[in-house]
Amino acid sequence: MALLGRSLTLAGLVGVGLPMLPVLAQADTSSGQPASAAALSDNLELYLDLTDNAETESFPLIPTAEPSPAPRPGRRPTQVPSSPPLPPSQRPRVVQPAPLDSGPGDSPSPISGDPAEQIAPAVIELSPTGRPPNPVVFLAMQQELKNLIGRFESALIMANSLDAPTALTLPDRPPVLTAAADPVNVAGGRGADLHPTLGEAQQLLNDWDGLLAAGKHGEVRDRWLASRTALWDNFPTDRPINQGELRAVWLDRGTIVRARSPQGLSAIFDKLAAAGINTVFFETVNAGYTIYPSQVAPEQNPLTQGWDPLAAAVDLAHQRGMTLHAWVWVFAAGNQRHNRLLNQPAAYPGPLISRHPSWAAYDNSGSLIPRGQDKPFLDPANPEVRSYLTRLMTEIVTNYGVDGLHLDYIRYPFQDPGANRTYGYGEVARWRFQSMTGVDPVTINPRPDSALDRNQRIQQQVLWERWNEFRVQQVTSFVQSISSTLRRQHPHLVMSAAVFANPEHERLQRIQQDWGAWARADYLDWIVLMSYAEDTSRFERIVSPWLVNESFGSALVIPAIRLLNLSNSATLDQMQASRDLPTPGYALFAAADLNTELNAVLAQTQSGRPPGPTTPYAMAASRYAALQREWSWLLSQDRLWMDRNALEPWISAVNSLGHEFDALAQEPSRRNLETVKVELARVRSSVNQGMLVDTANSGYRLRSWQHRLRAIEQLLEHGEKTHTKSE
């Protein structure tokens, strides 16, 4: 599973010509007087905009300090795609990279840090030197504490309302909002009444500006760290979360290999079921090997020969009420790190390319593997490659009762066009593009030589864009083709993909992955964002543009959390952030990193067999019932405020919608669906219109309710498509 690469350094900011602003991560200063709140706020917004742009433009795929190799002219392929492979003299020269553990004397040495393996850095990372952070960092710390208070309250209210009735009732003396009520005081919140740690955090926010003005930076820092730790430590983990949600995990090859048998695999599924996991992405094709004995693939993984892990996994998942999706590497066909486990030479390209050299793609210097990376890729433009992958995936979904197919490495390798390091020059790709344009793409430079005249430079730029569009289309057309083929045979199969959450332009230029188009065209049912981040602030900044600001038709967009090197507290915090955003659930990467302590916490909060509803309408009804319980509990605690003339009809509308959701879940029909949609829109419009909540962060509370209502709408849209398939 590739990781999200969005690292940010001060050098990166300078490299793209951005002004030297203080970097949130590791930014220190001993300056004295704080700037005004307004100036800091403007500075923070400018800073965050610039850092986002810096991440987009200077995403450190491969360092560019050393000179880039000139593109090789290469020979023009003379055969059509269905002809025999080119003779060796006409193939792009294969320059095998050195092993990853090369010594300093080896040449060429790989560049460390595969961009696909990088994790988004924390927004706030305080220096261990103890020096006070920059004023801009203090502003970010303040905002993060407010958001953390909101997430903590979300978890607390959901836990406290666990046994509340779903039917709202009008209190004897309803806390109505009158002309005499002070909205500021009402919204200011009695957070301390919910939990003592909220009072301490609120007090720090009240003292914040005064402490900074007095130069007490160390006290702010220490109290901020203490408040964050206290809130994390007191997340309610003794009660279950009673709402339907997708809880997915990637069950990786290494964990499967270590299971050794169906009995060993059974223990793993017991662990996942105890943690409330209801969806498993089971690594079925990895580095060109299948995990099962295949009639299509050249070789089963040698470490799983003698048994069929996929057959066992399907049975084990279904016995526990879980769904199982076959996780397949699509275009990545080998892995140098895996070669060592299989006693293969470091340069071994995997079982596919070793048997079919003409299926390989190359970079523009003729290398099978781009510098700094460790995986060779297949040529998506090659019809033999596409035919093989189609037959392989058809075998999986036909011979095994999998519930879904999960596409990984559905892209080209990472590239750096600005440094003239590009990829995708397979024999067939070059032939096809040259037949269309008369130009061998390996001769096109994404950064035309300044010595060329203006018309020549424009021509090169136009050709480069055509070449990039050609590669994007190869990936997109394969997604369309495999989706159409498999759904025609298996209408209820869930098609999903693990994708990078980077901005669209960056993805199209650097990995040719246009997943937004796939989702909107209904090629996929789920989009799983590899939104791996070191802290919740960065996690929210990665996923929010896609969850809050974009729409992808009936496709569900699911954020993912990487467990490795992430504390359990930070993991639970990111899970809560997902629950407060418009998404139906989350995915965890990976089962190998699900430690005993975290598993125990999840067992306390996500327990249940079967682990909650997973069909769209039932999940939507369950999530709405959770909101009803929260509103019911807040009303009983005199914490939900609304105009006297609006409160009673709103309660009536909320209760009526609850009954309609139950009817839809029990008897899916277009009539019931349309009724729910109309009433849901009415209820959603009321939240934020004259409603106030007496909690520590009422603004966050109202936003989270809007997001959760939007997630319910998305489940209805997704369910409508699912229901249409079955009619």
XYZ file of C-alpha atoms in Angstrom:
727
model
C 0.000 0.000 0.000
C 1.594 3.263 -1.095
C 1.650 6.127 1.357
C 0.654 9.728 0.942
C 3.688 11.854 0.209
C 3.267 15.501 1.154
C 6.397 16.470 3.038
C 7.189 20.118 3.518
C 10.504 21.690 4.321
C 11.800 25.229 4.525
C 14.064 24.462 1.597
C 11.021 23.347 -0.354
C 9.372 26.727 0.198
C 12.455 28.540 -1.020
C 12.783 26.162 -3.955
C 9.457 27.247 -5.404
C 10.081 30.916 -4.847
C 7.785 31.390 -1.862
C 8.533 34.004 0.761
C 10.277 32.848 3.903
C 7.352 32.472 6.263
C 7.746 30.656 9.558
C 7.114 26.958 9.057
C 4.566 25.416 11.404
C 6.674 22.340 11.861
C 9.816 23.152 13.840
C 9.441 26.935 13.617
C 11.060 28.689 16.581
C 11.703 32.254 17.501
C 12.475 34.159 20.637
C 10.728 37.317 19.468
C 8.966 39.342 22.088
C 5.747 41.241 21.406
C 2.899 39.332 19.768
C 1.216 40.672 16.681
C -2.436 41.646 16.737
C -5.015 38.870 16.525
C -6.281 40.155 13.169
C -2.787 40.308 11.713
C -1.970 36.842 12.980
C -5.213 35.472 11.575
C -4.470 36.949 8.153
C -0.900 35.685 8.394
C -2.069 32.191 9.273
C -4.477 32.028 6.346
C -1.769 33.287 3.990
C 0.692 30.847 5.513
C -1.619 27.863 5.159
C -2.472 28.796 1.578
C 1.215 29.086 0.746
C 2.152 25.836 2.415
C -0.591 24.027 0.553
C 0.699 25.461 -2.705
C 4.238 24.590 -1.716
C 3.199 21.016 -1.132
C 1.575 20.953 -4.526
C 4.421 22.516 -6.431
C 7.441 21.209 -4.546
C 6.146 17.782 -3.636
C 9.598 16.211 -3.225
C 9.315 13.379 -5.659
C 12.986 13.283 -6.475
C 15.607 15.938 -5.647
C 16.407 18.162 -8.585
C 19.784 19.559 -7.551
C 21.803 17.278 -9.798
C 21.540 17.551 -13.584
C 18.775 15.576 -15.237
C 19.625 13.085 -17.962
C 18.691 14.124 -21.457
C 15.881 12.125 -23.032
C 17.021 9.259 -25.200
C 15.859 9.406 -28.809
C 15.373 5.643 -28.873
C 14.361 3.637 -31.894
C 10.914 3.959 -33.321
C 8.996 0.707 -32.708
C 8.012 -0.920 -35.955
C 5.507 -3.541 -34.826
C 1.833 -3.269 -33.976
C 0.844 -4.101 -30.382
C -0.244 -7.630 -31.241
C 3.071 -8.462 -32.896
C 5.897 -10.315 -31.131
C 8.026 -8.261 -28.714
C 10.668 -5.964 -30.113
C 14.111 -7.503 -30.510
C 16.541 -6.490 -27.768
C 18.286 -4.000 -30.024
C 15.076 -1.999 -30.375
C 13.939 -2.020 -26.752
C 14.570 0.882 -24.387
C 17.811 0.187 -22.558
C 17.050 -1.231 -19.117
C 19.180 0.379 -16.446
C 18.554 -1.590 -13.271
C 18.791 0.518 -10.135
C 21.101 -0.573 -7.369
C 19.611 -2.497 -4.439
C 18.068 -0.405 -1.708
C 20.810 -1.454 0.679
C 23.611 -0.368 -1.635
C 26.797 0.783 -0.031
C 28.387 4.179 -0.697
C 30.614 2.693 -3.378
C 27.761 1.241 -5.412
C 26.633 3.037 -8.534
C 24.103 4.210 -9.374
C 22.847 4.679 -5.832
C 19.134 5.124 -5.284
C 17.777 8.340 -3.897
C 16.373 7.658 -0.449
C 12.748 8.329 0.326
C 10.304 6.921 -2.200
C 7.722 9.705 -2.585
C 4.962 7.126 -2.350
C 6.200 6.212 1.133
C 6.129 9.690 2.633
C 3.553 10.664 5.253
C 2.103 14.155 5.600
C 3.949 15.939 8.415
C 2.266 17.313 11.496
C 0.984 20.869 11.225
C 2.288 21.604 14.724
C 5.535 20.024 15.840
C 7.109 21.891 18.715
C 10.868 22.114 18.819
C 12.532 19.988 21.502
C 14.796 22.933 22.340
C 12.061 24.495 24.449
C 12.244 27.833 22.661
C 8.818 29.477 22.181
C 7.159 28.879 18.829
C 6.567 31.650 16.338
C 3.373 33.734 16.877
C 1.828 32.118 13.810
C 2.403 28.722 15.381
C 0.724 29.930 18.567
C -2.325 30.817 16.491
C -2.321 27.350 14.935
C -2.005 25.802 18.403
C -4.971 27.849 19.600
C -7.130 26.757 16.657
C -6.117 23.130 17.090
C -7.124 23.228 20.764
C -10.547 24.609 19.806
C -11.006 21.833 17.250
C -9.813 19.184 19.686
C -12.359 20.448 22.208
C -14.999 20.047 19.492
C -13.918 16.483 18.690
C -13.738 15.562 22.390
C -17.247 16.926 22.937
C -18.496 14.977 19.937
C -17.216 11.731 21.411
C -18.522 12.634 24.866
C -22.013 13.586 23.688
C -22.294 10.446 21.583
C -21.262 8.355 24.605
C -23.560 10.175 27.033
C -26.533 9.863 24.697
C -26.075 6.134 24.175
C -29.219 5.247 26.141
C -31.234 8.350 25.246
C -34.510 7.788 23.371
C -34.525 8.386 19.644
C -37.871 10.161 19.903
C -37.404 13.804 20.908
C -39.821 15.248 23.455
C -40.556 18.864 24.282
C -39.317 19.620 27.819
C -41.792 20.931 30.377
C -39.843 24.182 30.387
C -38.051 24.185 27.033
C -34.823 26.244 26.938
C -36.175 28.474 24.193
C -34.211 31.349 22.753
C -35.985 34.628 23.472
C -35.229 38.214 22.636
C -33.701 38.617 26.084
C -31.328 35.687 25.652
C -27.685 36.477 25.086
C -26.507 34.366 22.137
C -22.866 34.838 23.110
C -23.403 33.493 26.594
C -25.657 30.714 25.368
C -23.061 29.611 22.822
C -20.149 30.194 25.171
C -20.707 26.812 26.647
C -20.787 24.921 29.900
C -18.074 22.588 28.739
C -16.771 21.999 32.235
C -20.153 20.492 33.123
C -19.562 17.763 30.570
C -16.040 16.914 31.740
C -13.430 18.641 33.965
C -10.765 18.547 31.258
C -12.986 20.740 29.083
C -12.989 23.379 31.796
C -9.210 23.365 31.949
C -8.915 23.630 28.174
C -11.482 26.423 28.053
C -9.612 28.303 30.752
C -6.414 28.117 28.725
C -8.221 29.601 25.731
C -9.569 32.391 27.952
C -6.048 33.122 29.258
C -4.321 32.720 25.899
C -3.948 36.317 24.702
C -3.058 37.627 28.156
C -0.338 35.032 28.647
C 1.214 35.818 25.276
C 1.045 39.552 25.929
C 2.876 38.950 29.213
C 5.568 36.973 27.400
C 4.638 33.709 29.132
C 5.238 31.600 26.046
C 6.515 28.615 27.967
C 3.404 28.496 30.133
C 1.164 28.560 27.052
C 3.186 25.777 25.462
C 3.158 23.609 28.595
C -0.536 24.109 29.282
C -1.374 23.438 25.638
C 0.505 20.135 25.715
C -1.109 19.238 29.054
C -4.603 20.070 27.762
C -4.119 18.055 24.596
C -2.856 15.064 26.594
C -5.698 15.336 29.104
C -8.336 15.479 26.372
C -6.796 12.543 24.531
C -6.505 10.502 27.727
C -10.148 11.106 28.593
C -11.782 10.249 25.286
C -14.718 8.039 26.313
C -13.583 4.491 25.564
C -15.820 2.547 27.962
C -19.015 2.659 25.866
C -19.847 1.543 22.330
C -20.350 3.955 19.456
C -23.904 3.210 18.417
C -24.090 4.185 14.772
C -23.565 2.385 11.507
C -20.300 3.164 9.764
C -17.807 1.573 7.420
C -14.846 0.355 9.475
C -12.289 -1.021 7.064
C -8.783 -2.382 7.467
C -6.136 -3.477 4.973
C -5.098 -7.050 5.809
C -1.569 -7.052 4.445
C 0.462 -9.816 2.805
C 2.947 -10.022 5.680
C 0.213 -10.701 8.214
C -1.340 -13.299 5.916
C 2.010 -15.044 5.438
C 2.604 -15.142 9.187
C -0.823 -16.748 9.705
C 0.514 -19.858 7.886
C -2.857 -21.665 7.838
C -6.624 -21.171 7.939
C -6.429 -21.654 11.702
C -3.879 -18.876 12.050
C -5.943 -16.647 9.785
C -9.019 -17.366 11.905
C -7.313 -15.812 14.933
C -6.646 -12.663 12.941
C -10.273 -12.377 11.870
C -11.354 -12.928 15.469
C -9.174 -9.971 16.449
C -10.594 -7.767 13.698
C -14.184 -8.733 14.470
C -13.615 -7.992 18.161
C -12.436 -4.513 17.149
C -15.684 -3.878 15.280
C -14.105 -4.022 11.830
C -16.750 -4.799 9.221
C -14.775 -4.478 5.965
C -11.475 -6.184 5.090
C -9.276 -5.298 2.120
C -7.465 -8.635 1.756
C -4.139 -8.447 -0.105
C -4.747 -10.850 -2.959
C -2.273 -9.754 -5.657
C 1.060 -8.299 -4.565
C 4.171 -7.566 -6.644
C 2.924 -9.809 -9.454
C 2.169 -12.798 -7.196
C -1.273 -14.050 -6.211
C -1.973 -15.059 -2.623
C -4.004 -18.016 -3.930
C -3.294 -20.807 -6.462
C -4.215 -19.184 -9.771
C -4.835 -20.571 -13.230
C -4.097 -17.157 -14.749
C -1.142 -15.730 -12.821
C 2.276 -17.248 -13.455
C 3.016 -17.925 -9.791
C 1.430 -18.000 -6.346
C 3.409 -16.223 -3.636
C 5.978 -18.889 -2.604
C 5.354 -18.041 1.063
C 1.666 -19.048 0.853
C 1.943 -22.127 -1.328
C 0.250 -25.213 0.067
C -2.973 -23.499 1.092
C -5.502 -20.994 -0.233
C -5.611 -17.905 2.017
C -8.242 -16.153 -0.133
C -10.745 -19.004 0.114
C -10.205 -19.195 3.861
C -10.521 -15.414 4.264
C -13.858 -15.219 2.434
C -15.350 -17.893 4.691
C -13.874 -16.414 7.877
C -15.123 -12.916 7.057
C -18.633 -14.007 6.187
C -18.905 -16.182 9.282
C -18.291 -13.028 11.331
C -20.668 -10.757 9.441
C -17.825 -8.927 7.663
C -17.402 -8.145 3.977
C -14.198 -9.092 2.187
C -12.727 -7.166 -0.744
C -9.857 -8.573 -2.811
C -7.048 -6.014 -2.698
C -4.983 -6.148 -5.888
C -1.892 -4.370 -7.090
C -2.812 -3.333 -10.617
C 0.134 -1.850 -12.515
C 2.949 -2.278 -9.969
C 4.440 -5.650 -10.922
C 7.337 -6.203 -8.523
C 8.986 -5.025 -5.329
C 12.697 -4.966 -4.612
C 12.106 -5.201 -0.859
C 10.023 -8.334 -1.328
C 12.756 -9.868 -3.460
C 14.923 -10.289 -0.377
C 12.116 -12.191 1.384
C 11.833 -14.546 -1.591
C 15.617 -14.971 -2.055
C 15.426 -13.264 -5.424
C 18.094 -10.928 -6.792
C 17.474 -7.267 -6.044
C 17.052 -6.595 -9.775
C 14.371 -9.248 -10.210
C 11.395 -7.451 -11.840
C 8.768 -9.891 -10.608
C 7.137 -12.947 -12.168
C 5.214 -11.026 -14.831
C 7.879 -8.831 -16.364
C 10.497 -11.593 -16.124
C 8.249 -13.730 -18.345
C 6.904 -10.885 -20.510
C 9.588 -8.177 -20.898
C 7.522 -6.362 -23.522
C 4.844 -5.682 -20.883
C 7.115 -3.356 -18.927
C 7.124 0.412 -18.852
C 10.295 2.481 -18.460
C 11.339 5.944 -17.454
C 12.706 8.423 -19.960
C 16.295 7.339 -19.290
C 15.470 3.692 -19.991
C 15.231 2.458 -16.410
C 12.650 -0.114 -15.447
C 12.336 1.410 -11.971
C 12.413 5.183 -11.471
C 15.257 6.458 -9.357
C 14.469 6.494 -5.644
C 11.651 3.969 -5.996
C 11.560 0.189 -5.798
C 8.765 -1.110 -8.018
C 8.652 -1.786 -11.769
C 5.338 -1.013 -13.456
C 3.431 -2.577 -16.309
C 2.560 -0.566 -19.408
C -1.165 0.328 -19.127
C -1.268 1.008 -22.881
C -0.361 -2.584 -23.714
C -3.465 -4.638 -24.648
C -1.757 -7.840 -23.514
C -1.282 -6.327 -20.055
C -4.910 -5.221 -19.921
C -6.123 -8.622 -21.077
C -4.046 -10.400 -18.442
C -5.272 -8.130 -15.637
C -8.877 -8.527 -16.761
C -8.591 -12.320 -16.811
C -6.898 -12.304 -13.399
C -9.519 -10.106 -11.736
C -12.331 -12.041 -13.398
C -10.881 -15.229 -11.927
C -10.841 -13.681 -8.444
C -14.431 -12.439 -8.422
C -15.791 -15.502 -10.224
C -14.066 -18.273 -8.274
C -14.263 -16.653 -4.850
C -17.246 -15.107 -3.109
C -15.582 -11.744 -2.557
C -17.822 -8.769 -1.866
C -15.612 -6.265 -3.640
C -12.488 -5.617 -5.671
C -10.064 -3.022 -4.283
C -7.628 -1.511 -6.805
C -4.211 -0.382 -5.585
C -1.304 1.033 -7.617
C -3.870 2.092 -10.168
C -1.491 4.705 -11.545
C 1.972 5.264 -12.963
C 4.991 5.606 -10.639
C 5.718 9.016 -9.157
C 7.523 11.373 -11.511
C 9.004 14.843 -11.514
C 8.316 16.463 -14.889
C 10.008 19.669 -13.719
C 13.266 17.733 -13.436
C 12.600 15.838 -16.689
C 12.146 12.551 -14.826
C 9.095 10.888 -16.289
C 7.727 7.390 -16.820
C 5.449 5.335 -19.034
C 7.633 4.609 -22.063
C 6.630 1.020 -22.729
C 7.072 -0.384 -26.211
C 3.370 -0.300 -27.028
C 2.772 3.097 -25.425
C 5.519 4.617 -27.557
C 4.246 2.914 -30.685
C 0.650 4.008 -30.133
C 1.526 7.619 -29.352
C 3.909 7.838 -32.280
C 1.268 6.446 -34.620
C -1.087 9.208 -33.416
C 1.335 12.140 -33.495
C 4.367 11.113 -35.505
C 6.535 11.762 -32.451
C 8.221 9.246 -30.169
C 7.227 10.459 -26.680
C 10.667 9.739 -25.267
C 11.954 12.695 -27.311
C 9.501 15.153 -25.728
C 10.954 17.308 -22.979
C 8.443 18.628 -20.407
C 10.824 21.561 -19.917
C 11.816 22.676 -23.424
C 15.335 23.960 -23.879
C 15.474 27.750 -23.624
C 17.661 27.738 -26.738
C 14.637 26.740 -28.813
C 12.614 29.451 -30.472
C 9.153 30.314 -29.169
C 7.240 28.169 -31.658
C 9.411 25.151 -30.932
C 8.917 25.557 -27.207
C 5.145 25.830 -27.655
C 5.163 22.727 -29.844
C 7.075 20.803 -27.178
C 4.633 21.950 -24.492
C 1.612 20.935 -26.573
C 3.155 17.542 -27.295
C 3.934 17.057 -23.633
C 0.345 17.773 -22.657
C -0.887 15.315 -25.281
C 1.511 12.674 -23.970
C 0.372 13.238 -20.416
C -3.296 13.106 -21.429
C -2.554 9.882 -23.307
C -1.151 8.265 -20.145
C -4.004 9.550 -17.957
C -6.448 8.026 -20.399
C -4.703 4.642 -20.296
C -5.357 4.377 -16.575
C -8.875 5.796 -16.742
C -9.925 3.580 -19.634
C -8.701 0.509 -17.787
C -10.723 1.451 -14.691
C -13.758 1.914 -16.923
C -13.168 -1.375 -18.720
C -12.580 -3.555 -15.663
C -15.508 -1.984 -13.829
C -17.863 -2.568 -16.743
C -16.658 -6.139 -17.292
C -16.903 -7.262 -13.679
C -20.151 -5.469 -12.853
C -21.824 -6.990 -15.884
C -20.991 -10.429 -14.493
C -21.397 -9.534 -10.799
C -23.802 -6.574 -10.410
C -23.435 -6.360 -6.633
C -19.625 -6.285 -6.614
C -18.272 -3.201 -4.816
C -15.528 -1.560 -6.877
C -13.087 0.619 -4.934
C -9.608 2.093 -5.249
C -6.881 3.309 -2.911
C -5.882 6.749 -4.206
C -3.733 9.716 -3.317
C -5.491 12.753 -1.850
C -3.173 15.234 -3.555
C -4.594 18.071 -5.676
C -5.926 16.995 -9.041
C -3.381 18.820 -11.199
C -0.513 17.313 -9.235
C -1.922 13.801 -9.546
C -2.502 14.113 -13.288
C 1.025 15.346 -13.919
C 2.897 13.055 -11.543
C 1.016 9.758 -11.333
C -1.739 10.134 -14.000
C -4.465 9.208 -11.484
C -7.769 10.940 -12.271
C -9.902 9.318 -9.577
C -12.378 12.204 -9.476
C -13.397 11.395 -13.044
C -13.697 7.694 -12.158
C -16.027 8.448 -9.264
C -18.204 10.941 -11.116
C -18.521 8.578 -14.090
C -19.678 5.802 -11.724
C -16.759 3.486 -12.508
C -16.169 3.042 -8.764
C -18.390 2.698 -5.715
C -15.836 3.767 -3.091
C -12.870 6.108 -3.182
C -10.450 5.352 -0.327
C -8.135 8.305 0.304
C -4.649 7.423 1.509
C -4.791 10.414 3.839
C -1.913 9.334 6.064
C -0.869 12.161 8.400
C 1.143 12.617 11.559
C -1.527 14.675 13.329
C -5.249 15.352 13.151
C -4.844 18.931 11.942
C -2.984 17.741 8.856
C -5.394 14.823 8.417
C -8.355 17.215 8.359
C -6.604 19.559 5.919
C -5.914 16.654 3.554
C -9.417 15.182 3.508
C -11.670 18.213 3.975
C -11.340 19.539 0.391
C -12.646 16.237 -0.951
C -15.246 15.566 1.734
C -16.619 19.064 2.296
C -16.054 20.991 -0.922
C -16.484 18.358 -3.646
C -19.210 15.995 -4.791
C -18.605 12.661 -6.477
C -22.086 11.494 -7.373
C -23.080 8.257 -5.699
C -19.490 7.237 -4.888
C -18.542 7.171 -1.211
C -15.270 8.861 -0.223
C -13.574 7.211 2.750
C -10.481 8.641 4.498
C -7.728 6.336 5.708
C -5.514 6.455 8.788
C -2.039 4.937 8.931
C -1.378 3.231 12.267
C 2.393 2.795 12.042
C 4.205 5.325 14.287
C 0.890 6.956 15.240
C 0.013 6.913 18.920
C -3.224 5.252 19.926
C -4.530 8.600 21.183
C -3.788 10.278 17.869
C -5.428 7.366 16.046
C -8.636 7.710 18.050
C -8.547 11.464 17.464
C -8.325 11.008 13.688
C -11.141 8.466 13.839
C -13.289 11.021 15.667
C -12.408 13.645 13.056
C -13.717 11.223 10.413
C -16.970 10.808 12.340
C -17.419 14.586 12.395
C -16.864 14.936 8.632
C -19.233 14.027 5.769
C -17.982 10.495 5.245
C -19.529 7.089 6.016
C -16.510 5.704 7.858
C -12.766 5.186 7.788
C -10.076 2.681 6.784
C -7.037 1.650 8.837
C -3.668 0.788 7.329
C -2.836 -1.865 8.250
C -3.701 -4.990 10.232
C -0.015 -5.552 10.971
C 0.029 -2.348 13.051
C -3.190 -2.914 14.997
C -1.591 -3.284 18.426
C -3.123 -5.058 21.406
C -3.937 -1.872 23.326
C -5.674 -0.197 20.386
C -7.525 -3.404 19.587
C -8.822 -3.501 23.165
C -10.037 0.097 22.971
C -11.787 -0.566 19.667
C -13.371 -3.671 21.170
C -14.841 -1.459 23.904
C -16.127 1.227 21.538
C -16.948 -0.723 18.361
C -18.013 -4.095 19.667
C -20.949 -6.043 18.321
C -21.615 -9.159 16.255
C -22.433 -8.699 13.501
C -20.493 -5.438 13.608
C -23.273 -2.975 12.720
C -25.285 -2.410 9.544
C -23.302 -2.052 6.323
C -26.051 -1.755 3.694
C -26.475 1.917 2.705
C -30.085 2.481 3.816
C -29.663 0.611 7.108
C -26.447 2.496 7.810
C -28.129 5.831 7.029
C -31.009 4.986 9.387
C -28.564 4.000 12.129
C -26.558 7.203 11.763
C -29.698 9.326 11.856
C -30.874 7.513 14.998
C -27.527 8.421 16.617
C -28.204 12.090 15.858
C -31.707 11.775 17.301
C -30.294 10.405 20.539
C -27.816 13.291 20.773
C -30.517 15.909 20.222
C -32.807 14.117 22.673
C -30.096 14.048 25.349
C -29.112 17.707 24.822
C -32.759 18.766 25.123
C -33.077 16.834 28.366
C -29.949 18.599 29.656
C -31.249 22.088 28.693
C -28.387 22.480 26.217
C -30.229 22.760 22.893
C -31.704 26.216 22.219
C -34.144 27.265 19.532
C -36.801 29.914 18.999
C -40.019 29.008 20.855
C -42.096 28.980 17.666
C -39.587 26.782 15.807
C -38.679 24.198 18.438
C -41.910 22.200 18.543
C -42.327 21.820 14.740
C -38.630 20.924 14.468
C -39.016 18.149 17.050
C -42.033 16.872 15.137
C -40.081 16.871 11.848
C -37.094 15.075 13.441
C -39.308 12.337 14.874
C -41.267 11.914 11.653
C -38.055 11.495 9.678
C -36.894 8.824 12.112
C -39.996 6.768 11.349
C -39.472 7.243 7.594
C -35.854 6.068 7.901
C -36.996 2.923 9.666
C -39.505 2.268 6.888
C -36.847 2.768 4.201
C -34.377 0.443 5.919
C -37.016 -2.267 6.301
C -38.650 -1.822 2.895
C -36.391 -0.097 0.337
C -38.477 1.544 -2.371
C -38.325 4.654 -4.513
C -41.387 6.063 -2.762
C -39.879 5.631 0.717
C -36.559 7.018 -0.492
C -38.119 10.173 -1.940
C -40.046 10.760 1.289
C -36.860 10.459 3.338
C -34.958 12.802 1.009
C -37.581 15.542 1.267
C -37.877 15.332 5.049
C -34.111 15.082 5.526
C -33.601 18.302 3.570
C -36.154 20.005 5.824
C -34.464 18.825 9.029
C -31.004 19.700 7.751
C -32.052 23.257 6.859
C -33.217 23.792 10.439
C -29.823 22.984 11.959
C -27.896 26.296 11.845
C -31.098 28.348 11.456
C -31.815 29.784 14.866
C -30.290 26.851 16.760
C -27.686 27.235 19.499
C -25.976 24.573 21.547
C -24.756 25.157 25.086
C -21.392 23.398 24.829
C -17.760 24.493 24.871
C -17.508 24.711 21.067
C -21.037 25.163 19.749
C -19.839 26.230 16.311
C -18.003 22.949 15.864
C -21.077 21.087 17.103
C -23.350 22.633 14.474
C -20.802 22.051 11.699
C -20.339 18.419 12.684
C -24.114 17.846 12.620
C -24.304 19.357 9.149
C -21.443 17.121 8.025
C -23.080 14.026 9.479
C -26.392 14.863 7.820
C -24.522 15.275 4.539
C -22.933 11.843 5.062
C -26.437 10.412 5.474
C -27.482 12.059 2.195
C -24.466 10.448 0.502
C -25.464 7.043 1.841
C -28.943 7.558 0.402
C -27.476 8.470 -2.996
C -25.211 5.437 -2.849
C -28.089 3.230 -1.742
C -30.263 4.442 -4.593
C -27.665 3.193 -7.065
C -27.263 -0.082 -5.173
C -31.014 -0.624 -5.033
C -31.349 0.123 -8.749
C -28.883 -2.698 -9.496
C -31.089 -5.203 -7.694
C -34.338 -4.201 -9.383
